[in-house]
Amino acid sequence: MRLLTNPEEEKLKVLTENSISLTLIEPTENGLKKSIMDATGTVRNYLRKNNFHDYNLQAQGPENKIIIDALIYETDKVNKSRTSLYRPKTKKGDPRIWFSGLTKYSNPNDILALIAFEGKLHVLNLTQLPIEQLIDSAIINPIKELIEEINFIENAVSKELLNMLTNLAKGGPILSMVNADTSVGRTLETALGIDINSSKLPDYKGIELKSFRANKGNRKNLFAQVPNWKLSKFKRSAEILNAFGYWREEDFKLYCTVSAITTNSQGLTLKVDPDINQLIENSNQKGVGDFVVWTLDKLHQRLLEKHKETFWVAADTIYDDGKEYFQYKQVEHTRKPIVSQFDILLEQGIITLDHLIKRNSKGRVVEKGPLFKIKPNSLDLLFPPSNIYNLIL
């Protein structure tokens, strides 16, 4: 695809600011004549990740063509179209896509935004349409209606959860369930009626809940992810514990933070190697060196899975008669982390890794991590601008 012009970039920015997930495609002169466009890797990935279509599962030939409804937008009306998704028998069956009637609404090398929504592909010509004026217009128009409908549906769950949190906060401080660092989160989820489990999926209808004590200034937990043992020198957590663990009273454990900018007291450090797309943990212990590996792709995947949408809930702690209470007071609402920033923040020591490994009384090795955490007040380095809501006035 060609480089976007400045006006096209501005229109893309406006759609992004309105939380619209989309992909771009450029019909060529030859493509318009033959009614055919290449479904580029970017387009294919977008359709697959939005559960719209997976070309990898599609066989070649016209008999395996998929036809789906589409809508092509003008400033004042919407035109019905049909999306053809297919792989020809020729060559390697390179994926193709086409929209019926497209030649009426696009010139060669225009940039089209494709939006997968409600089982249809919505087509907006970024080159020709005055996107910002249409969205901001006081007069109802098809594009404004589309954006508002998408936002309404996307925000319905977050509004529901925010109302639940507001009502909870109005009830005053809540007694901590247990005496533990994790109690601030467990207490909140229990109060909201959310089952506490070890699932890697978000907590509430696609929204991840992360609670923290506002007065502690601790790092915020992003996600847990074990290394890729197949690519690693060490093949299990027990080997890490045996190599670097220590005794604390009756426990043999390894509880430590590992960073890319310093070597910790166990001699451990992180290295980001973009050439081979890996995060590597290294020991300065003779004969050990690089001992475990994570692929950056896997870490990116976990970040996107866990934090597509997140409520970071701050709580004040109140002590009364030796018991801890939580007054949940503020929510920071983030969406869609910027994956490319993750690697940079690792390199800068803003995102770090925590080992939480110990051998229990039965001799079994228990691993609660490794946990990837981000420094306090650094969410804006990983996420687009967030919304902050006060739960109590």
mmCIF file with all atom_site columns, C-alpha atoms in Angstrom, residues 181-383:
data_model
loop_
_atom_site.group_PDB
_atom_site.id
_atom_site.type_symbol
_atom_site.label_atom_id
_atom_site.label_alt_id
_atom_site.label_comp_id
_atom_site.label_asym_id
_atom_site.label_entity_id
_atom_site.label_seq_id
_atom_site.pdbx_PDB_ins_code
_atom_site.Cartn_x
_atom_site.Cartn_y
_atom_site.Cartn_z
_atom_site.occupancy
_atom_site.B_iso_or_equiv
_atom_site.pdbx_formal_charge
_atom_site.auth_seq_id
_atom_site.auth_comp_id
_atom_site.auth_asym_id
_atom_site.auth_atom_id
_atom_site.pdbx_PDB_model_num
ATOM 1   C CA . ASP A 1 181 ? -1.021  -8.101  49.207 1.00 0.00 ? 181 ASP A CA 1
ATOM 2   C CA . THR A 1 182 ? -3.530  -9.611  46.766 1.00 0.00 ? 182 THR A CA 1
ATOM 3   C CA . SER A 1 183 ? -6.493  -8.920  49.034 1.00 0.00 ? 183 SER A CA 1
ATOM 4   C CA . VAL A 1 184 ? -7.300  -5.544  47.438 1.00 0.00 ? 184 VAL A CA 1
ATOM 5   C CA . GLY A 1 185 ? -8.184  -7.341  44.202 1.00 0.00 ? 185 GLY A CA 1
ATOM 6   C CA . ARG A 1 186 ? -9.807  -10.396 45.759 1.00 0.00 ? 186 ARG A CA 1
ATOM 7   C CA . THR A 1 187 ? -11.998 -8.241  47.982 1.00 0.00 ? 187 THR A CA 1
ATOM 8   C CA . LEU A 1 188 ? -13.185 -6.126  45.043 1.00 0.00 ? 188 LEU A CA 1
ATOM 9   C CA . GLU A 1 189 ? -13.977 -9.076  42.787 1.00 0.00 ? 189 GLU A CA 1
ATOM 10  C CA . THR A 1 190 ? -15.864 -10.832 45.585 1.00 0.00 ? 190 THR A CA 1
ATOM 11  C CA . ALA A 1 191 ? -17.866 -7.673  46.333 1.00 0.00 ? 191 ALA A CA 1
ATOM 12  C CA . LEU A 1 192 ? -18.793 -7.453  42.649 1.00 0.00 ? 192 LEU A CA 1
ATOM 13  C CA . GLY A 1 193 ? -19.796 -11.114 42.526 1.00 0.00 ? 193 GLY A CA 1
ATOM 14  C CA . ILE A 1 194 ? -16.948 -12.092 40.194 1.00 0.00 ? 194 ILE A CA 1
ATOM 15  C CA . ASP A 1 195 ? -15.578 -15.610 40.628 1.00 0.00 ? 195 ASP A CA 1
ATOM 16  C CA . ILE A 1 196 ? -11.912 -15.648 41.627 1.00 0.00 ? 196 ILE A CA 1
ATOM 17  C CA . ASN A 1 197 ? -9.992  -18.028 39.374 1.00 0.00 ? 197 ASN A CA 1
ATOM 18  C CA . SER A 1 198 ? -6.668  -18.427 37.617 1.00 0.00 ? 198 SER A CA 1
ATOM 19  C CA . SER A 1 199 ? -8.042  -17.867 34.108 1.00 0.00 ? 199 SER A CA 1
ATOM 20  C CA . LYS A 1 200 ? -5.907  -15.892 31.682 1.00 0.00 ? 200 LYS A CA 1
ATOM 21  C CA . LEU A 1 201 ? -9.053  -14.243 30.309 1.00 0.00 ? 201 LEU A CA 1
ATOM 22  C CA . PRO A 1 202 ? -10.266 -10.796 31.437 1.00 0.00 ? 202 PRO A CA 1
ATOM 23  C CA . ASP A 1 203 ? -12.383 -10.697 34.600 1.00 0.00 ? 203 ASP A CA 1
ATOM 24  C CA . TYR A 1 204 ? -15.702 -9.069  33.643 1.00 0.00 ? 204 TYR A CA 1
ATOM 25  C CA . LYS A 1 205 ? -17.302 -9.531  30.206 1.00 0.00 ? 205 LYS A CA 1
ATOM 26  C CA . GLY A 1 206 ? -14.026 -8.810  28.417 1.00 0.00 ? 206 GLY A CA 1
ATOM 27  C CA . ILE A 1 207 ? -12.782 -6.133  30.839 1.00 0.00 ? 207 ILE A CA 1
ATOM 28  C CA . GLU A 1 208 ? -9.777  -6.844  33.045 1.00 0.00 ? 208 GLU A CA 1
ATOM 29  C CA . LEU A 1 209 ? -9.938  -5.560  36.626 1.00 0.00 ? 209 LEU A CA 1
ATOM 30  C CA . LYS A 1 210 ? -6.679  -4.515  38.296 1.00 0.00 ? 210 LYS A CA 1
ATOM 31  C CA . SER A 1 211 ? -6.886  -3.148  41.837 1.00 0.00 ? 211 SER A CA 1
ATOM 32  C CA . PHE A 1 212 ? -4.129  -1.570  43.895 1.00 0.00 ? 212 PHE A CA 1
ATOM 33  C CA . ARG A 1 213 ? -3.538  0.291   47.139 1.00 0.00 ? 213 ARG A CA 1
ATOM 34  C CA . ALA A 1 214 ? -3.202  3.939   46.156 1.00 0.00 ? 214 ALA A CA 1
ATOM 35  C CA . ASN A 1 215 ? -0.834  4.841   48.998 1.00 0.00 ? 215 ASN A CA 1
ATOM 36  C CA . LYS A 1 216 ? 1.792   2.185   48.246 1.00 0.00 ? 216 LYS A CA 1
ATOM 37  C CA . GLY A 1 217 ? 2.907   3.231   44.770 1.00 0.00 ? 217 GLY A CA 1
ATOM 38  C CA . ASN A 1 218 ? 3.678   -0.358  43.797 1.00 0.00 ? 218 ASN A CA 1
ATOM 39  C CA . ARG A 1 219 ? 4.245   -1.555  40.262 1.00 0.00 ? 219 ARG A CA 1
ATOM 40  C CA . LYS A 1 220 ? 1.094   -2.664  38.456 1.00 0.00 ? 220 LYS A CA 1
ATOM 41  C CA . ASN A 1 221 ? 0.713   -6.271  37.374 1.00 0.00 ? 221 ASN A CA 1
ATOM 42  C CA . LEU A 1 222 ? 0.216   -6.711  33.608 1.00 0.00 ? 222 LEU A CA 1
ATOM 43  C CA . PHE A 1 223 ? 0.111   -10.500 33.169 1.00 0.00 ? 223 PHE A CA 1
ATOM 44  C CA . ALA A 1 224 ? 1.802   -13.795 34.009 1.00 0.00 ? 224 ALA A CA 1
ATOM 45  C CA . GLN A 1 225 ? 3.605   -15.838 31.384 1.00 0.00 ? 225 GLN A CA 1
ATOM 46  C CA . VAL A 1 226 ? 5.944   -18.817 31.719 1.00 0.00 ? 226 VAL A CA 1
ATOM 47  C CA . PRO A 1 227 ? 8.982   -19.013 29.420 1.00 0.00 ? 227 PRO A CA 1
ATOM 48  C CA . ASN A 1 228 ? 9.077   -20.965 26.195 1.00 0.00 ? 228 ASN A CA 1
ATOM 49  C CA . TRP A 1 229 ? 10.682  -24.065 27.677 1.00 0.00 ? 229 TRP A CA 1
ATOM 50  C CA . LYS A 1 230 ? 11.430  -25.586 24.264 1.00 0.00 ? 230 LYS A CA 1
ATOM 51  C CA . LEU A 1 231 ? 13.688  -22.639 23.396 1.00 0.00 ? 231 LEU A CA 1
ATOM 52  C CA . SER A 1 232 ? 15.210  -22.376 26.881 1.00 0.00 ? 232 SER A CA 1
ATOM 53  C CA . LYS A 1 233 ? 18.275  -23.966 28.471 1.00 0.00 ? 233 LYS A CA 1
ATOM 54  C CA . PHE A 1 234 ? 16.298  -24.585 31.677 1.00 0.00 ? 234 PHE A CA 1
ATOM 55  C CA . LYS A 1 235 ? 13.173  -26.661 31.112 1.00 0.00 ? 235 LYS A CA 1
ATOM 56  C CA . ARG A 1 236 ? 11.079  -25.954 34.219 1.00 0.00 ? 236 ARG A CA 1
ATOM 57  C CA . SER A 1 237 ? 10.667  -23.593 37.147 1.00 0.00 ? 237 SER A CA 1
ATOM 58  C CA . ALA A 1 238 ? 12.338  -26.054 39.524 1.00 0.00 ? 238 ALA A CA 1
ATOM 59  C CA . GLU A 1 239 ? 15.646  -25.610 37.683 1.00 0.00 ? 239 GLU A CA 1
ATOM 60  C CA . ILE A 1 240 ? 15.422  -21.818 38.094 1.00 0.00 ? 240 ILE A CA 1
ATOM 61  C CA . LEU A 1 241 ? 14.696  -22.245 41.807 1.00 0.00 ? 241 LEU A CA 1
ATOM 62  C CA . ASN A 1 242 ? 17.529  -24.749 42.309 1.00 0.00 ? 242 ASN A CA 1
ATOM 63  C CA . ALA A 1 243 ? 20.016  -22.464 40.554 1.00 0.00 ? 243 ALA A CA 1
ATOM 64  C CA . PHE A 1 244 ? 19.134  -19.128 42.179 1.00 0.00 ? 244 PHE A CA 1
ATOM 65  C CA . GLY A 1 245 ? 16.896  -19.836 45.196 1.00 0.00 ? 245 GLY A CA 1
ATOM 66  C CA . TYR A 1 246 ? 17.639  -19.060 48.848 1.00 0.00 ? 246 TYR A CA 1
ATOM 67  C CA . TRP A 1 247 ? 16.363  -20.033 52.299 1.00 0.00 ? 247 TRP A CA 1
ATOM 68  C CA . ARG A 1 248 ? 14.036  -17.727 54.218 1.00 0.00 ? 248 ARG A CA 1
ATOM 69  C CA . GLU A 1 249 ? 13.182  -19.336 57.524 1.00 0.00 ? 249 GLU A CA 1
ATOM 70  C CA . GLU A 1 250 ? 11.623  -22.671 56.524 1.00 0.00 ? 250 GLU A CA 1
ATOM 71  C CA . ASP A 1 251 ? 11.033  -21.814 52.850 1.00 0.00 ? 251 ASP A CA 1
ATOM 72  C CA . PHE A 1 252 ? 13.363  -22.296 49.912 1.00 0.00 ? 252 PHE A CA 1
ATOM 73  C CA . LYS A 1 253 ? 12.262  -19.644 47.446 1.00 0.00 ? 253 LYS A CA 1
ATOM 74  C CA . LEU A 1 254 ? 13.132  -17.215 44.672 1.00 0.00 ? 254 LEU A CA 1
ATOM 75  C CA . TYR A 1 255 ? 11.185  -13.995 45.070 1.00 0.00 ? 255 TYR A CA 1
ATOM 76  C CA . CYS A 1 256 ? 12.918  -11.300 43.056 1.00 0.00 ? 256 CYS A CA 1
ATOM 77  C CA . THR A 1 257 ? 12.526  -8.617  40.397 1.00 0.00 ? 257 THR A CA 1
ATOM 78  C CA . VAL A 1 258 ? 14.494  -8.863  37.158 1.00 0.00 ? 258 VAL A CA 1
ATOM 79  C CA . SER A 1 259 ? 15.160  -5.832  34.961 1.00 0.00 ? 259 SER A CA 1
ATOM 80  C CA . ALA A 1 260 ? 16.900  -5.087  31.664 1.00 0.00 ? 260 ALA A CA 1
ATOM 81  C CA . ILE A 1 261 ? 18.849  -2.142  33.116 1.00 0.00 ? 261 ILE A CA 1
ATOM 82  C CA . THR A 1 262 ? 20.325  -3.654  36.299 1.00 0.00 ? 262 THR A CA 1
ATOM 83  C CA . THR A 1 263 ? 21.617  -6.992  37.559 1.00 0.00 ? 263 THR A CA 1
ATOM 84  C CA . ASN A 1 264 ? 19.828  -8.057  40.746 1.00 0.00 ? 264 ASN A CA 1
ATOM 85  C CA . SER A 1 265 ? 21.336  -9.666  43.844 1.00 0.00 ? 265 SER A CA 1
ATOM 86  C CA . GLN A 1 266 ? 20.841  -13.123 42.337 1.00 0.00 ? 266 GLN A CA 1
ATOM 87  C CA . GLY A 1 267 ? 22.885  -12.058 39.311 1.00 0.00 ? 267 GLY A CA 1
ATOM 88  C CA . LEU A 1 268 ? 19.876  -12.025 36.975 1.00 0.00 ? 268 LEU A CA 1
ATOM 89  C CA . THR A 1 269 ? 19.071  -9.598  34.194 1.00 0.00 ? 269 THR A CA 1
ATOM 90  C CA . LEU A 1 270 ? 16.841  -9.356  31.101 1.00 0.00 ? 270 LEU A CA 1
ATOM 91  C CA . LYS A 1 271 ? 17.870  -8.806  27.476 1.00 0.00 ? 271 LYS A CA 1
ATOM 92  C CA . VAL A 1 272 ? 15.600  -7.822  24.599 1.00 0.00 ? 272 VAL A CA 1
ATOM 93  C CA . ASP A 1 273 ? 16.868  -9.166  21.273 1.00 0.00 ? 273 ASP A CA 1
ATOM 94  C CA . PRO A 1 274 ? 14.667  -7.810  18.454 1.00 0.00 ? 274 PRO A CA 1
ATOM 95  C CA . ASP A 1 275 ? 16.744  -9.558  15.777 1.00 0.00 ? 275 ASP A CA 1
ATOM 96  C CA . ILE A 1 276 ? 15.525  -12.957 16.941 1.00 0.00 ? 276 ILE A CA 1
ATOM 97  C CA . ASN A 1 277 ? 12.290  -11.604 18.454 1.00 0.00 ? 277 ASN A CA 1
ATOM 98  C CA . GLN A 1 278 ? 13.061  -12.811 21.978 1.00 0.00 ? 278 GLN A CA 1
ATOM 99  C CA . LEU A 1 279 ? 13.224  -11.694 25.597 1.00 0.00 ? 279 LEU A CA 1
ATOM 100 C CA . ILE A 1 280 ? 16.064  -13.539 27.304 1.00 0.00 ? 280 ILE A CA 1
ATOM 101 C CA . GLU A 1 281 ? 16.859  -13.942 30.996 1.00 0.00 ? 281 GLU A CA 1
ATOM 102 C CA . ASN A 1 282 ? 20.551  -14.144 31.772 1.00 0.00 ? 282 ASN A CA 1
ATOM 103 C CA . SER A 1 283 ? 22.603  -15.142 34.804 1.00 0.00 ? 283 SER A CA 1
ATOM 104 C CA . ASN A 1 284 ? 26.128  -13.943 35.542 1.00 0.00 ? 284 ASN A CA 1
ATOM 105 C CA . GLN A 1 285 ? 26.698  -17.260 37.307 1.00 0.00 ? 285 GLN A CA 1
ATOM 106 C CA . LYS A 1 286 ? 29.577  -19.118 35.674 1.00 0.00 ? 286 LYS A CA 1
ATOM 107 C CA . GLY A 1 287 ? 28.393  -21.775 33.255 1.00 0.00 ? 287 GLY A CA 1
ATOM 108 C CA . VAL A 1 288 ? 24.770  -20.575 33.179 1.00 0.00 ? 288 VAL A CA 1
ATOM 109 C CA . GLY A 1 289 ? 24.450  -17.471 30.967 1.00 0.00 ? 289 GLY A CA 1
ATOM 110 C CA . ASP A 1 290 ? 21.172  -17.236 29.030 1.00 0.00 ? 290 ASP A CA 1
ATOM 111 C CA . PHE A 1 291 ? 18.844  -19.740 30.676 1.00 0.00 ? 291 PHE A CA 1
ATOM 112 C CA . VAL A 1 292 ? 15.191  -18.958 29.710 1.00 0.00 ? 292 VAL A CA 1
ATOM 113 C CA . VAL A 1 293 ? 13.488  -17.347 26.720 1.00 0.00 ? 293 VAL A CA 1
ATOM 114 C CA . TRP A 1 294 ? 10.145  -15.748 25.887 1.00 0.00 ? 294 TRP A CA 1
ATOM 115 C CA . THR A 1 295 ? 9.187   -14.960 22.303 1.00 0.00 ? 295 THR A CA 1
ATOM 116 C CA . LEU A 1 296 ? 8.155   -11.324 21.992 1.00 0.00 ? 296 LEU A CA 1
ATOM 117 C CA . ASP A 1 297 ? 5.183   -12.407 19.869 1.00 0.00 ? 297 ASP A CA 1
ATOM 118 C CA . LYS A 1 298 ? 3.836   -14.464 22.775 1.00 0.00 ? 298 LYS A CA 1
ATOM 119 C CA . LEU A 1 299 ? 4.264   -11.583 25.225 1.00 0.00 ? 299 LEU A CA 1
ATOM 120 C CA . HIS A 1 300 ? 2.513   -9.233  22.796 1.00 0.00 ? 300 HIS A CA 1
ATOM 121 C CA . GLN A 1 301 ? -0.330  -11.735 22.452 1.00 0.00 ? 301 GLN A CA 1
ATOM 122 C CA . ARG A 1 302 ? -0.739  -12.000 26.226 1.00 0.00 ? 302 ARG A CA 1
ATOM 123 C CA . LEU A 1 303 ? -0.731  -8.218  26.606 1.00 0.00 ? 303 LEU A CA 1
ATOM 124 C CA . LEU A 1 304 ? -3.460  -7.829  23.987 1.00 0.00 ? 304 LEU A CA 1
ATOM 125 C CA . GLU A 1 305 ? -5.528  -10.697 25.407 1.00 0.00 ? 305 GLU A CA 1
ATOM 126 C CA . LYS A 1 306 ? -5.360  -9.453  28.982 1.00 0.00 ? 306 LYS A CA 1
ATOM 127 C CA . HIS A 1 307 ? -5.590  -5.718  28.438 1.00 0.00 ? 307 HIS A CA 1
ATOM 128 C CA . LYS A 1 308 ? -7.762  -5.087  25.423 1.00 0.00 ? 308 LYS A CA 1
ATOM 129 C CA . GLU A 1 309 ? -9.798  -3.107  27.948 1.00 0.00 ? 309 GLU A CA 1
ATOM 130 C CA . THR A 1 310 ? -8.847  -2.625  31.602 1.00 0.00 ? 310 THR A CA 1
ATOM 131 C CA . PHE A 1 311 ? -10.153 -0.897  34.712 1.00 0.00 ? 311 PHE A CA 1
ATOM 132 C CA . TRP A 1 312 ? -7.278  0.048   37.052 1.00 0.00 ? 312 TRP A CA 1
ATOM 133 C CA . VAL A 1 313 ? -9.042  0.578   40.388 1.00 0.00 ? 313 VAL A CA 1
ATOM 134 C CA . ALA A 1 314 ? -7.292  2.580   43.129 1.00 0.00 ? 314 ALA A CA 1
ATOM 135 C CA . ALA A 1 315 ? -8.224  2.051   46.771 1.00 0.00 ? 315 ALA A CA 1
ATOM 136 C CA . ASP A 1 316 ? -7.398  3.895   49.972 1.00 0.00 ? 316 ASP A CA 1
ATOM 137 C CA . THR A 1 317 ? -6.561  1.619   52.905 1.00 0.00 ? 317 THR A CA 1
ATOM 138 C CA . ILE A 1 318 ? -8.110  2.233   56.301 1.00 0.00 ? 318 ILE A CA 1
ATOM 139 C CA . TYR A 1 319 ? -7.103  0.398   59.478 1.00 0.00 ? 319 TYR A CA 1
ATOM 140 C CA . ASP A 1 320 ? -9.521  -0.027  62.351 1.00 0.00 ? 320 ASP A CA 1
ATOM 141 C CA . ASP A 1 321 ? -9.016  -2.318  65.341 1.00 0.00 ? 321 ASP A CA 1
ATOM 142 C CA . GLY A 1 322 ? -6.152  -4.049  63.553 1.00 0.00 ? 322 GLY A CA 1
ATOM 143 C CA . LYS A 1 323 ? -8.230  -4.826  60.456 1.00 0.00 ? 323 LYS A CA 1
ATOM 144 C CA . GLU A 1 324 ? -7.719  -3.480  56.934 1.00 0.00 ? 324 GLU A CA 1
ATOM 145 C CA . TYR A 1 325 ? -10.563 -1.909  54.961 1.00 0.00 ? 325 TYR A CA 1
ATOM 146 C CA . PHE A 1 326 ? -10.601 -0.747  51.335 1.00 0.00 ? 326 PHE A CA 1
ATOM 147 C CA . GLN A 1 327 ? -12.274 2.408   50.067 1.00 0.00 ? 327 GLN A CA 1
ATOM 148 C CA . TYR A 1 328 ? -12.303 2.047   46.288 1.00 0.00 ? 328 TYR A CA 1
ATOM 149 C CA . LYS A 1 329 ? -12.083 5.578   44.949 1.00 0.00 ? 329 LYS A CA 1
ATOM 150 C CA . GLN A 1 330 ? -10.902 5.936   41.355 1.00 0.00 ? 330 GLN A CA 1
ATOM 151 C CA . VAL A 1 331 ? -10.821 4.084   38.031 1.00 0.00 ? 331 VAL A CA 1
ATOM 152 C CA . GLU A 1 332 ? -8.397  4.572   35.150 1.00 0.00 ? 332 GLU A CA 1
ATOM 153 C CA . HIS A 1 333 ? -9.919  3.060   32.000 1.00 0.00 ? 333 HIS A CA 1
ATOM 154 C CA . THR A 1 334 ? -7.415  1.966   29.349 1.00 0.00 ? 334 THR A CA 1
ATOM 155 C CA . ARG A 1 335 ? -7.927  0.321   25.964 1.00 0.00 ? 335 ARG A CA 1
ATOM 156 C CA . LYS A 1 336 ? -5.816  -1.352  23.283 1.00 0.00 ? 336 LYS A CA 1
ATOM 157 C CA . PRO A 1 337 ? -2.176  -1.253  24.439 1.00 0.00 ? 337 PRO A CA 1
ATOM 158 C CA . ILE A 1 338 ? 0.449   -0.078  21.953 1.00 0.00 ? 338 ILE A CA 1
ATOM 159 C CA . VAL A 1 339 ? 2.327   -3.330  21.449 1.00 0.00 ? 339 VAL A CA 1
ATOM 160 C CA . SER A 1 340 ? 5.437   -1.716  19.952 1.00 0.00 ? 340 SER A CA 1
ATOM 161 C CA . GLN A 1 341 ? 5.897   0.222   23.204 1.00 0.00 ? 341 GLN A CA 1
ATOM 162 C CA . PHE A 1 342 ? 6.081   -2.973  25.253 1.00 0.00 ? 342 PHE A CA 1
ATOM 163 C CA . ASP A 1 343 ? 9.570   -3.890  23.977 1.00 0.00 ? 343 ASP A CA 1
ATOM 164 C CA . ILE A 1 344 ? 10.857  -0.355  24.516 1.00 0.00 ? 344 ILE A CA 1
ATOM 165 C CA . LEU A 1 345 ? 9.549   -0.290  28.083 1.00 0.00 ? 345 LEU A CA 1
ATOM 166 C CA . LEU A 1 346 ? 11.246  -3.631  28.771 1.00 0.00 ? 346 LEU A CA 1
ATOM 167 C CA . GLU A 1 347 ? 14.549  -2.229  27.505 1.00 0.00 ? 347 GLU A CA 1
ATOM 168 C CA . GLN A 1 348 ? 14.094  0.875   29.677 1.00 0.00 ? 348 GLN A CA 1
ATOM 169 C CA . GLY A 1 349 ? 13.386  -1.102  32.849 1.00 0.00 ? 349 GLY A CA 1
ATOM 170 C CA . ILE A 1 350 ? 9.880   0.371   33.092 1.00 0.00 ? 350 ILE A CA 1
ATOM 171 C CA . ILE A 1 351 ? 8.404   -3.088  32.579 1.00 0.00 ? 351 ILE A CA 1
ATOM 172 C CA . THR A 1 352 ? 10.102  -5.727  34.725 1.00 0.00 ? 352 THR A CA 1
ATOM 173 C CA . LEU A 1 353 ? 9.647   -9.376  35.612 1.00 0.00 ? 353 LEU A CA 1
ATOM 174 C CA . ASP A 1 354 ? 9.009   -10.930 39.037 1.00 0.00 ? 354 ASP A CA 1
ATOM 175 C CA . HIS A 1 355 ? 9.863   -14.515 39.935 1.00 0.00 ? 355 HIS A CA 1
ATOM 176 C CA . LEU A 1 356 ? 7.618   -15.975 42.654 1.00 0.00 ? 356 LEU A CA 1
ATOM 177 C CA . ILE A 1 357 ? 8.858   -19.556 43.021 1.00 0.00 ? 357 ILE A CA 1
ATOM 178 C CA . LYS A 1 358 ? 9.106   -21.668 46.140 1.00 0.00 ? 358 LYS A CA 1
ATOM 179 C CA . ARG A 1 359 ? 9.223   -25.305 47.244 1.00 0.00 ? 359 ARG A CA 1
ATOM 180 C CA . ASN A 1 360 ? 6.341   -26.121 49.576 1.00 0.00 ? 360 ASN A CA 1
ATOM 181 C CA . SER A 1 361 ? 6.348   -28.435 52.587 1.00 0.00 ? 361 SER A CA 1
ATOM 182 C CA . LYS A 1 362 ? 5.536   -31.411 50.351 1.00 0.00 ? 362 LYS A CA 1
ATOM 183 C CA . GLY A 1 363 ? 8.566   -30.730 48.181 1.00 0.00 ? 363 GLY A CA 1
ATOM 184 C CA . ARG A 1 364 ? 6.486   -29.470 45.272 1.00 0.00 ? 364 ARG A CA 1
ATOM 185 C CA . VAL A 1 365 ? 7.698   -26.397 43.377 1.00 0.00 ? 365 VAL A CA 1
ATOM 186 C CA . VAL A 1 366 ? 5.017   -23.699 43.045 1.00 0.00 ? 366 VAL A CA 1
ATOM 187 C CA . GLU A 1 367 ? 5.372   -20.826 40.538 1.00 0.00 ? 367 GLU A CA 1
ATOM 188 C CA . LYS A 1 368 ? 2.973   -17.864 40.793 1.00 0.00 ? 368 LYS A CA 1
ATOM 189 C CA . GLY A 1 369 ? 4.565   -16.027 37.902 1.00 0.00 ? 369 GLY A CA 1
ATOM 190 C CA . PRO A 1 370 ? 6.636   -14.994 36.184 1.00 0.00 ? 370 PRO A CA 1
ATOM 191 C CA . LEU A 1 371 ? 4.742   -11.728 36.492 1.00 0.00 ? 371 LEU A CA 1
ATOM 192 C CA . PHE A 1 372 ? 5.338   -8.867  34.081 1.00 0.00 ? 372 PHE A CA 1
ATOM 193 C CA . LYS A 1 373 ? 4.802   -5.544  35.877 1.00 0.00 ? 373 LYS A CA 1
ATOM 194 C CA . ILE A 1 374 ? 4.915   -1.882  34.942 1.00 0.00 ? 374 ILE A CA 1
ATOM 195 C CA . LYS A 1 375 ? 6.115   0.984   37.117 1.00 0.00 ? 375 LYS A CA 1
ATOM 196 C CA . PRO A 1 376 ? 3.474   3.122   38.810 1.00 0.00 ? 376 PRO A CA 1
ATOM 197 C CA . ASN A 1 377 ? 2.321   6.164   36.833 1.00 0.00 ? 377 ASN A CA 1
ATOM 198 C CA . SER A 1 378 ? 3.611   4.635   33.585 1.00 0.00 ? 378 SER A CA 1
ATOM 199 C CA . LEU A 1 379 ? 0.376   3.347   32.052 1.00 0.00 ? 379 LEU A CA 1
ATOM 200 C CA . ASP A 1 380 ? 0.317   6.283   29.634 1.00 0.00 ? 380 ASP A CA 1
ATOM 201 C CA . LEU A 1 381 ? 3.555   4.976   28.107 1.00 0.00 ? 381 LEU A CA 1
ATOM 202 C CA . LEU A 1 382 ? 1.870   1.699   27.143 1.00 0.00 ? 382 LEU A CA 1
ATOM 203 C CA . PHE A 1 383 ? -1.726  2.719   26.422 1.00 0.00 ? 383 PHE A CA 1
#
